[in-house]
Amino acid sequence: MENEQAPIRSDAAERMSSGSAWMTVGTFASRLLGLLYIIPWVRWMGDPQTAAEANALYDIGYKYYSIFLVISTAGVPSAIAKQMAYYNARKQYDTSQQLFRSGTILMLVMGLVSGLVLFFAAPWLAESTPTREVSHAVLTIRSLVPALVLFPLLSIFRGYFQGHQDMKPSAISQITEQFFRVAYMLASVYVIRRIFDGSVVTAVSHSTFAAFIGGAVAILTLAFYYLRHRKEYPVSLTKKASYQVKTSGMIKEIIMIAIPFIITGSGIELTQLIDTNTFMPIMEKVSNLGQADIIYEYGIFSANINKLVTVLVSLALAIGATSIPVIANTYSRELDHQERSTSQPILSETSHLVIHNLQLFLMVMLPVALGLFILAGPVYNLVYRPDALGSMYLRISCFTALGMGAYSVLVSVLQAMDHHKQAVIGLALGLVMKLVWQYPLIFFLGTPGAMLATIISFTTISLYYLYHIHRLVGFRYRELLNESLPIVLSAFIMFLVAGLLYLILAYLLPMPNLLGSIVISLLVVAVAVWVYLLLMLKSHKLDLVLGVRAEDLRRKLGLS
């Protein structure tokens, strides 16, 4: 029986690897575009203090927008992808299509309602934010309402493709979305600040409105792809539905499935909102800093650093989004098989996919986080301006990114198997840890204390999730450790080599000169990538992504 299951298991793992590759490339490219715009953006805004405050204002708007976006989409993309994969696995394609149509109606309504609520709630939401004038935050928040109305529709279109386990269109649409968003953002800021010498608030508001421009282009991208490839998606082979389900019943099913996705999908944003609403009041009590200095530090750790951390976390989000339909499909099929037979090992395929998924996470996230830890100084200098605080906070945030990334992957695995209660309990536990540790850590450590509280929060959640996934599918901790050890060792060796090279180059080349930052970053990245890829090829772990092509590379490089 195990031999019969091997091809199925291999196919599922291959689909997960392929989907993760597409989503990782698409998400990383889009996030990178969303990061690189900062280089001219902060310089066109004005001096470092003005730029930091502008970025803090931008960050305030996006924090609330992100929460409302998660609520308005109600976790529907993940829920739709999961349920469509469930029905498609049973060849109930008509039911799958009906689910999508019902979800689209729901998203149109949710987008309009959420947009209206955000518009009228903006003055109340802006009251406790770290900004000079509440009216500035209100305008910034309201400029995101058009995007909030549009994005639920975009999200369900992406869920449709992911439900068919086709990640390519979602990945491409992310790139086009960010490209046009950034283009509008930079053009508007340049015209407002450099040509007409307009206000910072106006420039920031246009920067946030750019999300609507990007969303509209992304929808057009998905529509174009679907029209060209619609024959590739399975449809019902019969005129009669597999079983009749009312639209109201479908919408109820979507909402019931999506509610846990709302809560867990807001996890990262909720911890950041805790910082947004508690950082300034706590700092005013426990530090001697003035309002301008507190806003400046908030701008660095919450706005500037988070933009860099988001790029790292996006890699894990891509892996997590890919895993939901694949694991849901395999888990559902395996449970059905168990109902008919007791000879199959308990959830062996699902267990294999969980370990495979965690290896993909480590393979991508660990070396990137360690690399950014080494290059924190040059990278911060390159994207923003030389700042010792920024470099230090970025190094701390590398560990934050690992915790957030682990959370994103593990919660996706847990929810793919319909264990939403444990997913919500774990998040609640983490938020409590964040609140409990926030004040004492800021009191003793200042701004880094808020970052450390976030690390503790996501570490707690991740350990809780891992324990429950282990109980559900029965994977062996020893197997997970043995499979992960070569990846961890490869990343650690890369860290040592890259770190030594960085110390040498930092001594030889001027710092924090902009050109020196670029040269150091490029050289260290080139060596680090080469060392890591060689080690991963040698350990056969790169086979998880490249498959048989990895063996060809080993032969060419003499590593066989």
Coordinates of C-alpha atoms in Angstrom, one line a residue:
M1 CA 0.0 0.0 0.0
E2 CA 2.8 2.4 0.8
N3 CA 4.3 1.9 -2.7
E4 CA 1.0 2.6 -4.3
Q5 CA 0.7 5.9 -2.3
A6 CA 4.2 7.0 -3.3
P7 CA 3.3 8.4 -6.7
I8 CA 0.4 10.3 -5.2
R9 CA 2.5 11.6 -2.4
S10 CA 5.3 12.6 -4.9
D11 CA 2.7 14.4 -7.1
A12 CA 1.3 16.4 -4.2
A13 CA 4.7 17.4 -3.0
E14 CA 5.7 18.4 -6.6
R15 CA 2.5 20.5 -6.9
M16 CA 3.3 22.1 -3.6
S17 CA 6.9 22.8 -4.6
S18 CA 5.8 24.2 -8.0
G19 CA 3.1 26.3 -6.5
S20 CA 5.4 27.6 -3.8
A21 CA 8.0 28.5 -6.4
W22 CA 5.5 30.5 -8.4
M23 CA 4.0 32.2 -5.4
T24 CA 7.5 32.8 -3.8
V25 CA 8.8 34.4 -7.0
G26 CA 5.6 36.5 -7.5
T27 CA 5.3 37.6 -3.9
F28 CA 9.0 38.3 -3.5
A29 CA 9.2 40.3 -6.7
S30 CA 6.1 42.3 -5.8
R31 CA 7.3 42.9 -2.3
L32 CA 10.7 43.9 -3.6
L33 CA 9.1 46.5 -5.9
G34 CA 7.1 47.6 -2.9
L35 CA 10.4 48.1 -1.0
L36 CA 12.6 49.6 -3.7
Y37 CA 10.3 52.6 -4.2
I38 CA 11.3 53.7 -0.7
I39 CA 14.8 54.7 -2.0
P40 CA 13.5 57.7 -4.1
W41 CA 10.3 58.2 -2.1
V42 CA 12.0 59.1 1.2
R43 CA 14.5 61.4 -0.6
W44 CA 11.8 63.2 -2.5
M45 CA 9.8 63.7 0.8
G46 CA 12.5 65.9 2.3
D47 CA 15.0 65.7 5.2
P48 CA 15.4 62.5 7.3
Q49 CA 13.0 63.8 10.0
T50 CA 10.3 64.7 7.5
A51 CA 10.8 61.5 5.6
A52 CA 10.5 59.4 8.8
E53 CA 7.3 61.2 9.8
A54 CA 5.9 60.8 6.3
N55 CA 6.6 57.1 6.5
A56 CA 5.1 56.8 9.9
L57 CA 1.9 58.5 8.6
Y58 CA 1.8 56.1 5.6
D59 CA 2.3 53.2 8.0
I60 CA -0.6 54.3 10.2
G61 CA -3.0 54.3 7.2
Y62 CA -1.8 50.9 6.1
K63 CA -2.1 49.3 9.5
Y64 CA -5.8 50.0 9.7
Y65 CA -6.3 49.3 6.0
S66 CA -4.7 45.9 6.4
I67 CA -7.0 45.0 9.3
F68 CA -10.1 46.1 7.4
L69 CA -8.9 44.3 4.2
V70 CA -8.6 41.0 6.1
I71 CA -12.1 41.6 7.6
S72 CA -13.6 42.6 4.2
T73 CA -12.2 39.6 2.4
A74 CA -13.2 37.6 5.5
G75 CA -10.5 35.0 4.7
V76 CA -12.5 34.1 1.6
P77 CA -9.5 33.6 -0.8
S78 CA -8.1 30.9 1.5
A79 CA -11.5 29.5 2.2
I80 CA -12.5 29.5 -1.5
A81 CA -9.2 27.9 -2.5
K82 CA -9.5 25.2 0.3
Q83 CA -13.1 24.3 -0.5
M84 CA -12.7 24.4 -4.3
A85 CA -9.8 22.0 -3.9
Y86 CA -12.0 19.9 -1.7
Y87 CA -14.8 19.7 -4.3
N88 CA -12.4 19.4 -7.3
A89 CA -10.8 16.4 -5.6
R90 CA -14.2 14.7 -5.7
K91 CA -14.8 15.9 -9.3
Q92 CA -17.7 18.0 -8.1
Y93 CA -16.7 20.8 -10.5
D94 CA -20.2 22.3 -10.7
T95 CA -20.4 22.7 -6.9
S96 CA -16.9 24.3 -7.0
Q97 CA -18.1 26.8 -9.6
Q98 CA -21.3 27.6 -7.6
L99 CA -19.1 28.2 -4.6
F100 CA -17.0 30.7 -6.5
R101 CA -20.1 32.6 -7.8
S102 CA -21.6 32.8 -4.4
G103 CA -18.3 34.0 -2.9
T104 CA -18.1 36.8 -5.6
I105 CA -21.5 38.2 -4.6
L106 CA -20.4 38.1 -0.9
M107 CA -17.2 39.9 -1.7
L108 CA -18.9 42.7 -3.6
V109 CA -21.1 43.4 -0.6
M110 CA -18.3 43.1 1.9
G111 CA -16.1 45.5 0.0
L112 CA -18.7 48.2 -0.1
V113 CA -19.7 47.8 3.6
S114 CA -16.1 47.7 4.8
G115 CA -15.2 50.8 2.7
L116 CA -18.1 52.8 4.3
V117 CA -17.2 51.7 7.8
L118 CA -13.5 52.6 7.3
F119 CA -14.5 56.1 5.9
F120 CA -16.7 57.0 8.8
A121 CA -14.6 55.4 11.5
A122 CA -11.4 57.1 10.4
P123 CA -11.5 60.0 12.9
W124 CA -12.0 57.6 15.8
L125 CA -9.2 55.3 14.6
A126 CA -6.8 58.1 14.2
E127 CA -7.1 59.5 17.7
S128 CA -4.4 57.6 19.5
T129 CA -1.9 57.2 16.6
P130 CA 1.6 58.7 16.7
T131 CA 1.1 61.7 14.4
R132 CA 1.3 65.4 14.8
E133 CA -2.3 66.1 13.7
V134 CA -5.2 63.7 13.9
S135 CA -6.6 65.2 10.6
H136 CA -3.5 64.0 8.8
A137 CA -4.1 60.4 9.8
V138 CA -7.8 60.7 8.9
L139 CA -7.0 61.8 5.4
T140 CA -4.5 59.1 4.9
I141 CA -6.9 56.4 6.2
R142 CA -9.7 57.6 4.0
S143 CA -7.5 57.7 0.9
L144 CA -7.4 53.8 1.2
V145 CA -11.2 53.4 1.0
P146 CA -11.4 52.9 -2.8
A147 CA -8.7 50.2 -2.6
L148 CA -10.7 48.5 0.2
V149 CA -13.8 48.4 -1.9
L150 CA -11.9 46.8 -4.8
F151 CA -9.6 44.3 -3.2
P152 CA -12.2 41.8 -2.0
L153 CA -13.1 41.2 -5.6
L154 CA -9.4 40.8 -6.5
S155 CA -8.8 38.4 -3.6
I156 CA -11.6 36.0 -4.6
F157 CA -10.3 35.9 -8.2
R158 CA -7.0 34.9 -6.8
G159 CA -8.7 32.3 -4.6
Y160 CA -10.3 30.8 -7.7
F161 CA -7.0 30.1 -9.4
Q162 CA -5.4 28.8 -6.2
G163 CA -8.4 26.5 -5.7
H164 CA -7.4 24.9 -9.0
Q165 CA -3.8 24.8 -7.7
D166 CA -2.7 27.2 -10.4
M167 CA -0.5 29.7 -8.7
K168 CA 1.0 31.3 -11.8
P169 CA -1.8 33.9 -12.5
S170 CA -1.8 35.0 -8.8
A171 CA 1.9 35.5 -8.9
I172 CA 1.9 37.5 -12.1
S173 CA -1.0 39.7 -10.9
Q174 CA 1.0 40.5 -7.8
I175 CA 3.9 41.8 -9.9
T176 CA 1.7 43.9 -12.2
E177 CA -0.2 45.2 -9.2
Q178 CA 2.9 46.4 -7.5
F179 CA 4.5 47.8 -10.6
F180 CA 1.6 50.1 -11.4
R181 CA 1.1 51.0 -7.7
V182 CA 4.7 52.0 -7.4
A183 CA 4.7 53.9 -10.7
Y184 CA 1.7 56.0 -9.6
M185 CA 3.1 56.5 -6.1
L186 CA 6.5 57.8 -7.3
A187 CA 5.0 60.0 -10.0
S188 CA 2.5 61.6 -7.7
V189 CA 5.1 62.2 -4.9
Y190 CA 7.6 63.7 -7.3
V191 CA 5.0 66.0 -8.8
I192 CA 3.6 67.1 -5.4
R193 CA 6.8 67.5 -3.5
R194 CA 9.5 68.3 -6.0
I195 CA 7.7 70.3 -8.7
F196 CA 4.9 72.0 -6.8
D197 CA 6.4 71.8 -3.3
G198 CA 3.1 70.5 -1.9
S199 CA 2.4 69.2 1.6
V200 CA 3.7 65.9 3.0
V201 CA 0.1 64.9 3.9
T202 CA -1.1 65.3 0.3
A203 CA 1.9 63.3 -1.0
V204 CA 1.3 60.5 1.5
S205 CA -2.4 60.4 0.7
H206 CA -1.7 59.9 -3.0
S207 CA 0.9 57.2 -2.1
T208 CA -1.8 55.3 -0.2
F209 CA -4.4 55.8 -2.9
A210 CA -2.0 54.1 -5.3
A211 CA -3.2 50.8 -3.8
F212 CA -6.4 51.3 -5.8
I213 CA -4.5 51.7 -9.1
G214 CA -2.5 48.5 -8.5
G215 CA -5.6 46.5 -7.6
A216 CA -7.4 47.6 -10.7
V217 CA -4.5 46.5 -12.9
A218 CA -4.2 43.2 -11.0
I219 CA -7.9 42.4 -11.8
L220 CA -7.4 43.1 -15.5
T221 CA -4.3 40.8 -15.4
L222 CA -6.3 37.9 -13.9
A223 CA -9.2 38.5 -16.3
F224 CA -6.8 38.4 -19.3
Y225 CA -5.2 35.2 -18.1
Y226 CA -8.5 33.5 -17.5
L227 CA -9.8 34.4 -21.0
R228 CA -6.7 32.9 -22.6
H229 CA -6.6 29.7 -20.5
R230 CA -10.3 29.1 -19.5
K231 CA -10.4 25.8 -21.3
E232 CA -7.7 24.4 -19.0
Y233 CA -9.9 24.5 -15.9
P234 CA -12.2 21.5 -15.2
V235 CA -15.9 21.8 -15.6
S236 CA -18.8 19.5 -14.7
L237 CA -19.2 16.6 -17.1
T238 CA -22.9 16.5 -16.5
K239 CA -25.6 19.2 -16.9
K240 CA -27.0 18.3 -13.5
A241 CA -25.2 19.5 -10.4
S242 CA -23.6 16.9 -8.1
Y243 CA -26.0 18.0 -5.5
Q244 CA -28.1 21.1 -5.3
V245 CA -27.0 23.8 -2.9
K246 CA -28.8 27.2 -2.5
T247 CA -26.8 30.3 -2.9
S248 CA -27.7 31.3 0.6
G249 CA -26.3 28.0 1.8
M250 CA -23.1 28.5 -0.1
I251 CA -22.6 31.9 1.3
K252 CA -23.2 30.6 4.8
E253 CA -20.7 27.9 4.2
I254 CA -18.1 30.4 3.0
I255 CA -18.7 32.7 6.0
M256 CA -18.5 29.8 8.5
I257 CA -15.2 28.6 6.9
A258 CA -13.9 32.1 6.6
I259 CA -14.4 33.5 10.1
P260 CA -11.3 31.7 11.5
F261 CA -9.3 33.0 8.5
I262 CA -10.4 36.5 9.4
I263 CA -9.0 36.2 12.9
T264 CA -5.8 34.3 12.0
G265 CA -5.2 36.4 8.8
S266 CA -5.2 39.5 11.0
G267 CA -2.5 38.0 13.4
I268 CA 0.5 40.0 12.2
E269 CA -1.5 43.2 11.7
L270 CA -3.1 42.9 15.2
T271 CA 0.4 42.7 16.9
Q272 CA 1.4 45.8 14.9
L273 CA -1.7 47.6 15.9
I274 CA -0.8 46.9 19.5
D275 CA 2.4 48.8 18.8
T276 CA 0.6 51.6 16.9
N277 CA -1.8 52.3 19.9
T278 CA 0.5 51.5 22.9
F279 CA 4.0 52.5 21.9
M280 CA 3.7 56.2 22.2
P281 CA 1.7 56.3 25.5
I282 CA 4.1 53.8 27.1
M283 CA 7.2 55.7 25.8
E284 CA 5.8 59.0 27.1
K285 CA 5.6 57.4 30.6
V286 CA 8.9 55.5 30.7
S287 CA 11.3 57.6 28.6
N288 CA 12.6 61.1 28.5
L289 CA 12.1 61.4 24.7
G290 CA 9.9 64.2 23.3
Q291 CA 7.0 63.7 21.0
A292 CA 9.0 64.3 17.8
D293 CA 11.7 61.8 18.9
I294 CA 9.1 59.1 19.8
I295 CA 7.4 59.6 16.4
Y296 CA 10.8 59.3 14.8
E297 CA 11.7 56.0 16.6
Y298 CA 8.2 54.7 15.8
G299 CA 8.7 55.6 12.1
I300 CA 12.0 53.6 12.1
F301 CA 11.0 50.4 13.8
S302 CA 7.3 50.2 12.7
A303 CA 7.3 51.8 9.3
N304 CA 10.9 51.7 7.9
I305 CA 11.8 48.3 9.3
N306 CA 8.5 46.7 8.7
K307 CA 8.7 47.4 5.0
L308 CA 12.0 45.4 4.9
V309 CA 10.6 42.6 7.2
T310 CA 7.5 42.3 5.0
V311 CA 9.7 41.1 2.1
L312 CA 10.9 38.2 4.3
V313 CA 7.5 37.4 5.6
S314 CA 6.0 37.4 2.1
L315 CA 8.2 34.3 1.3
A316 CA 6.5 32.4 4.1
L317 CA 3.1 33.7 3.1
A318 CA 3.6 32.4 -0.4
I319 CA 4.5 29.0 0.9
G320 CA 1.5 29.0 3.3
A321 CA -1.0 30.1 0.6
T322 CA 0.3 27.3 -1.6
S323 CA 0.0 24.7 1.1
I324 CA -3.7 25.2 1.9
P325 CA -5.3 23.7 -1.2
V326 CA -2.7 21.0 -1.6
I327 CA -2.8 19.8 2.1
A328 CA -6.6 20.2 2.1
N329 CA -6.9 18.0 -1.0
T330 CA -4.5 15.3 0.4
Y331 CA -5.9 15.4 3.9
S332 CA -9.5 15.1 2.7
R333 CA -8.7 12.2 0.3
E334 CA -6.7 10.4 3.0
L335 CA -9.5 10.7 5.5
D336 CA -12.0 9.3 3.0
H337 CA -9.7 6.4 2.4
Q338 CA -9.4 5.7 6.1
E339 CA -13.2 5.5 6.3
R340 CA -13.1 2.6 3.8
S341 CA -9.9 0.9 4.9
T342 CA -7.8 0.6 8.1
S343 CA -4.7 -0.8 6.4
Q344 CA -3.2 2.5 5.4
P345 CA -0.7 4.2 7.8
I346 CA -2.5 7.0 9.7
L347 CA -2.3 10.3 7.6
S348 CA 1.1 9.3 6.1
E349 CA 0.7 11.5 3.1
T350 CA -0.4 14.5 5.0
S351 CA 2.5 14.0 7.5
H352 CA 4.9 13.8 4.6
L353 CA 3.5 17.1 3.1
V354 CA 3.7 18.9 6.5
I355 CA 7.4 18.0 6.8
H356 CA 7.9 18.9 3.2
N357 CA 6.2 22.3 3.7
L358 CA 8.3 23.1 6.8
Q359 CA 11.5 22.2 4.9
L360 CA 10.5 24.6 2.1
F361 CA 10.0 27.3 4.8
L362 CA 13.4 26.8 6.4
M363 CA 15.1 26.5 3.0
V364 CA 13.8 29.9 2.0
M365 CA 13.4 31.9 5.2
L366 CA 16.4 31.0 7.2
P367 CA 19.2 32.0 4.8
V368 CA 17.4 35.2 3.8
A369 CA 16.9 36.2 7.5
L370 CA 20.6 35.4 8.3
G371 CA 21.8 37.2 5.2
L372 CA 19.8 40.3 6.1
F373 CA 21.1 40.2 9.7
I374 CA 24.6 40.4 8.3
L375 CA 23.8 43.2 5.8
A376 CA 21.5 45.2 8.0
G377 CA 23.7 48.3 7.9
P378 CA 24.3 48.5 4.2
V379 CA 20.7 47.5 3.3
Y380 CA 19.2 50.2 5.6
N381 CA 21.7 52.8 4.3
L382 CA 20.8 51.9 0.7
V383 CA 17.0 51.9 1.2
Y384 CA 16.8 54.8 3.6
R385 CA 19.7 56.9 5.0
P386 CA 22.6 56.0 7.3
D387 CA 21.1 55.4 10.8
A388 CA 22.7 53.4 13.6
L389 CA 19.2 52.9 15.2
G390 CA 17.8 51.7 11.9
S391 CA 20.6 49.1 11.4
M392 CA 20.2 47.8 15.0
Y393 CA 16.4 47.5 14.8
L394 CA 16.7 45.7 11.4
R395 CA 18.9 43.1 12.9
I396 CA 16.4 42.5 15.7
S397 CA 13.6 42.3 13.2
C398 CA 15.3 39.4 11.3
F399 CA 14.2 37.2 14.3
T400 CA 10.8 38.8 14.2
A401 CA 10.5 37.8 10.5
L402 CA 11.3 34.2 11.3
G403 CA 8.6 34.1 14.0
M404 CA 6.0 35.7 11.7
G405 CA 7.0 33.4 8.9
A406 CA 6.7 30.3 11.0
Y407 CA 3.3 31.5 12.1
S408 CA 2.1 32.1 8.5
V409 CA 3.1 28.6 7.4
L410 CA 1.9 26.7 10.4
V411 CA -1.5 28.4 10.7
S412 CA -2.0 27.6 7.0
V413 CA -1.3 23.9 7.6
L414 CA -3.6 23.8 10.6
Q415 CA -6.5 25.5 8.8
A416 CA -6.0 23.4 5.7
M417 CA -7.0 20.4 8.0
D418 CA -10.1 22.3 9.3
H419 CA -8.7 22.7 12.8
H420 CA -9.6 26.4 13.1
K421 CA -10.4 26.4 16.8
Q422 CA -6.7 25.6 17.7
A423 CA -5.6 28.2 15.2
V424 CA -7.6 30.9 16.9
I425 CA -6.6 29.8 20.4
G426 CA -3.0 29.9 19.5
L427 CA -3.3 33.4 18.1
A428 CA -5.1 34.6 21.1
L429 CA -2.4 33.1 23.3
G430 CA 0.2 35.0 21.3
L431 CA -1.6 38.3 21.5
V432 CA -1.9 38.0 25.3
M433 CA 1.8 37.4 25.4
K434 CA 2.4 40.5 23.4
L435 CA 0.2 42.6 25.7
V436 CA 1.7 41.1 28.8
W437 CA 5.3 41.7 27.8
Q438 CA 4.9 45.1 26.0
Y439 CA 5.1 47.4 28.9
P440 CA 7.9 45.8 31.0
L441 CA 10.1 45.2 28.0
I442 CA 9.7 48.8 26.7
F443 CA 10.3 50.0 30.3
F444 CA 13.7 48.1 30.5
L445 CA 14.8 48.1 26.8
G446 CA 13.0 51.1 25.2
T447 CA 12.0 50.6 21.5
P448 CA 13.7 47.2 21.1
G449 CA 11.4 46.0 23.9
A450 CA 8.4 46.3 21.7
M451 CA 10.2 44.2 19.0
L452 CA 11.2 41.6 21.5
A453 CA 7.6 41.3 22.8
T454 CA 6.6 40.5 19.2
I455 CA 9.2 37.8 18.9
I456 CA 8.0 36.2 22.1
S457 CA 4.4 36.4 20.8
F458 CA 5.0 34.6 17.5
T459 CA 7.4 32.1 19.0
T460 CA 4.7 31.1 21.5
I461 CA 2.1 30.8 18.7
S462 CA 4.4 28.7 16.4
L463 CA 5.3 26.2 19.2
Y464 CA 1.6 25.8 20.0
Y465 CA 0.7 25.2 16.4
L466 CA 3.6 22.7 15.8
Y467 CA 2.5 20.7 18.9
H468 CA -1.1 20.4 17.6
I469 CA -0.1 19.6 14.1
H470 CA 2.1 16.8 15.5
R471 CA -0.9 15.5 17.4
L472 CA -3.1 15.6 14.3
V473 CA -1.0 13.9 11.7
G474 CA 1.5 12.0 13.8
F475 CA 4.7 13.2 12.1
R476 CA 7.8 12.3 14.1
Y477 CA 9.8 15.2 15.6
R478 CA 13.0 13.2 15.0
E479 CA 12.1 12.9 11.3
L480 CA 11.5 16.7 11.1
L481 CA 14.8 17.4 12.8
N482 CA 16.7 15.0 10.7
E483 CA 15.2 16.4 7.5
S484 CA 15.8 20.0 8.6
L485 CA 19.3 19.6 9.9
P486 CA 21.1 19.8 6.6
I487 CA 19.2 23.0 5.7
V488 CA 20.0 24.6 9.1
L489 CA 23.7 23.6 8.8
S490 CA 24.0 24.9 5.3
A491 CA 22.4 28.2 6.3
F492 CA 24.8 28.5 9.3
I493 CA 27.9 27.8 7.2
M494 CA 26.7 30.4 4.7
F495 CA 26.2 32.8 7.6
L496 CA 29.8 32.3 8.8
V497 CA 31.3 32.7 5.3
A498 CA 29.2 35.7 4.5
G499 CA 29.7 37.3 7.9
L500 CA 33.5 37.0 7.6
L501 CA 33.4 38.5 4.1
Y502 CA 31.3 41.3 5.3
L503 CA 33.7 42.2 8.1
I504 CA 36.6 42.3 5.6
L505 CA 34.7 44.4 3.1
A506 CA 33.4 46.8 5.7
Y507 CA 37.0 47.4 6.9
L508 CA 38.3 47.9 3.3
L509 CA 35.4 50.0 1.8
P510 CA 34.0 53.3 3.1
M511 CA 30.9 53.1 5.2
P512 CA 28.2 54.4 5.3
N513 CA 28.9 55.6 1.7
L514 CA 26.0 54.7 -0.6
L515 CA 28.3 53.2 -3.3
G516 CA 30.1 51.2 -0.6
S517 CA 26.8 49.9 0.7
I518 CA 25.9 48.7 -2.8
V519 CA 29.2 47.1 -3.5
I520 CA 29.3 45.3 -0.1
S521 CA 25.7 44.1 -0.5
L522 CA 26.2 42.7 -4.0
L523 CA 29.5 40.9 -3.2
V524 CA 28.2 39.4 0.1
V525 CA 24.9 38.3 -1.5
A526 CA 26.7 36.7 -4.5
V527 CA 29.1 34.7 -2.3
A528 CA 26.4 33.7 0.2
V529 CA 24.0 32.5 -2.6
W530 CA 26.8 30.5 -4.2
V531 CA 27.9 28.9 -1.0
Y532 CA 24.3 28.1 0.1
L533 CA 23.3 26.6 -3.3
L534 CA 26.4 24.4 -3.3
L535 CA 25.7 23.1 0.2
M536 CA 22.1 22.5 -0.6
L537 CA 23.0 20.6 -3.8
K538 CA 25.5 18.5 -1.9
S539 CA 23.0 17.6 0.8
H540 CA 20.3 16.9 -1.9
K541 CA 17.9 19.3 -0.2
L542 CA 17.6 21.4 -3.4
D543 CA 15.9 18.4 -4.9
L544 CA 12.8 19.5 -3.0
V545 CA 12.5 22.4 -5.4
L546 CA 14.4 21.4 -8.6
G547 CA 13.5 17.7 -8.7
V548 CA 15.5 15.7 -11.2
R549 CA 17.2 18.9 -12.5
A550 CA 19.2 19.0 -9.2
E551 CA 21.0 15.8 -10.2
D552 CA 22.0 17.4 -13.6
L553 CA 23.4 20.4 -11.7
R554 CA 25.4 18.1 -9.4
R555 CA 26.9 16.3 -12.3
K556 CA 27.9 19.6 -14.0
L557 CA 29.4 21.0 -10.8
G558 CA 31.1 17.7 -9.9
L559 CA 29.1 17.2 -6.7
S560 CA 27.7 13.8 -7.6

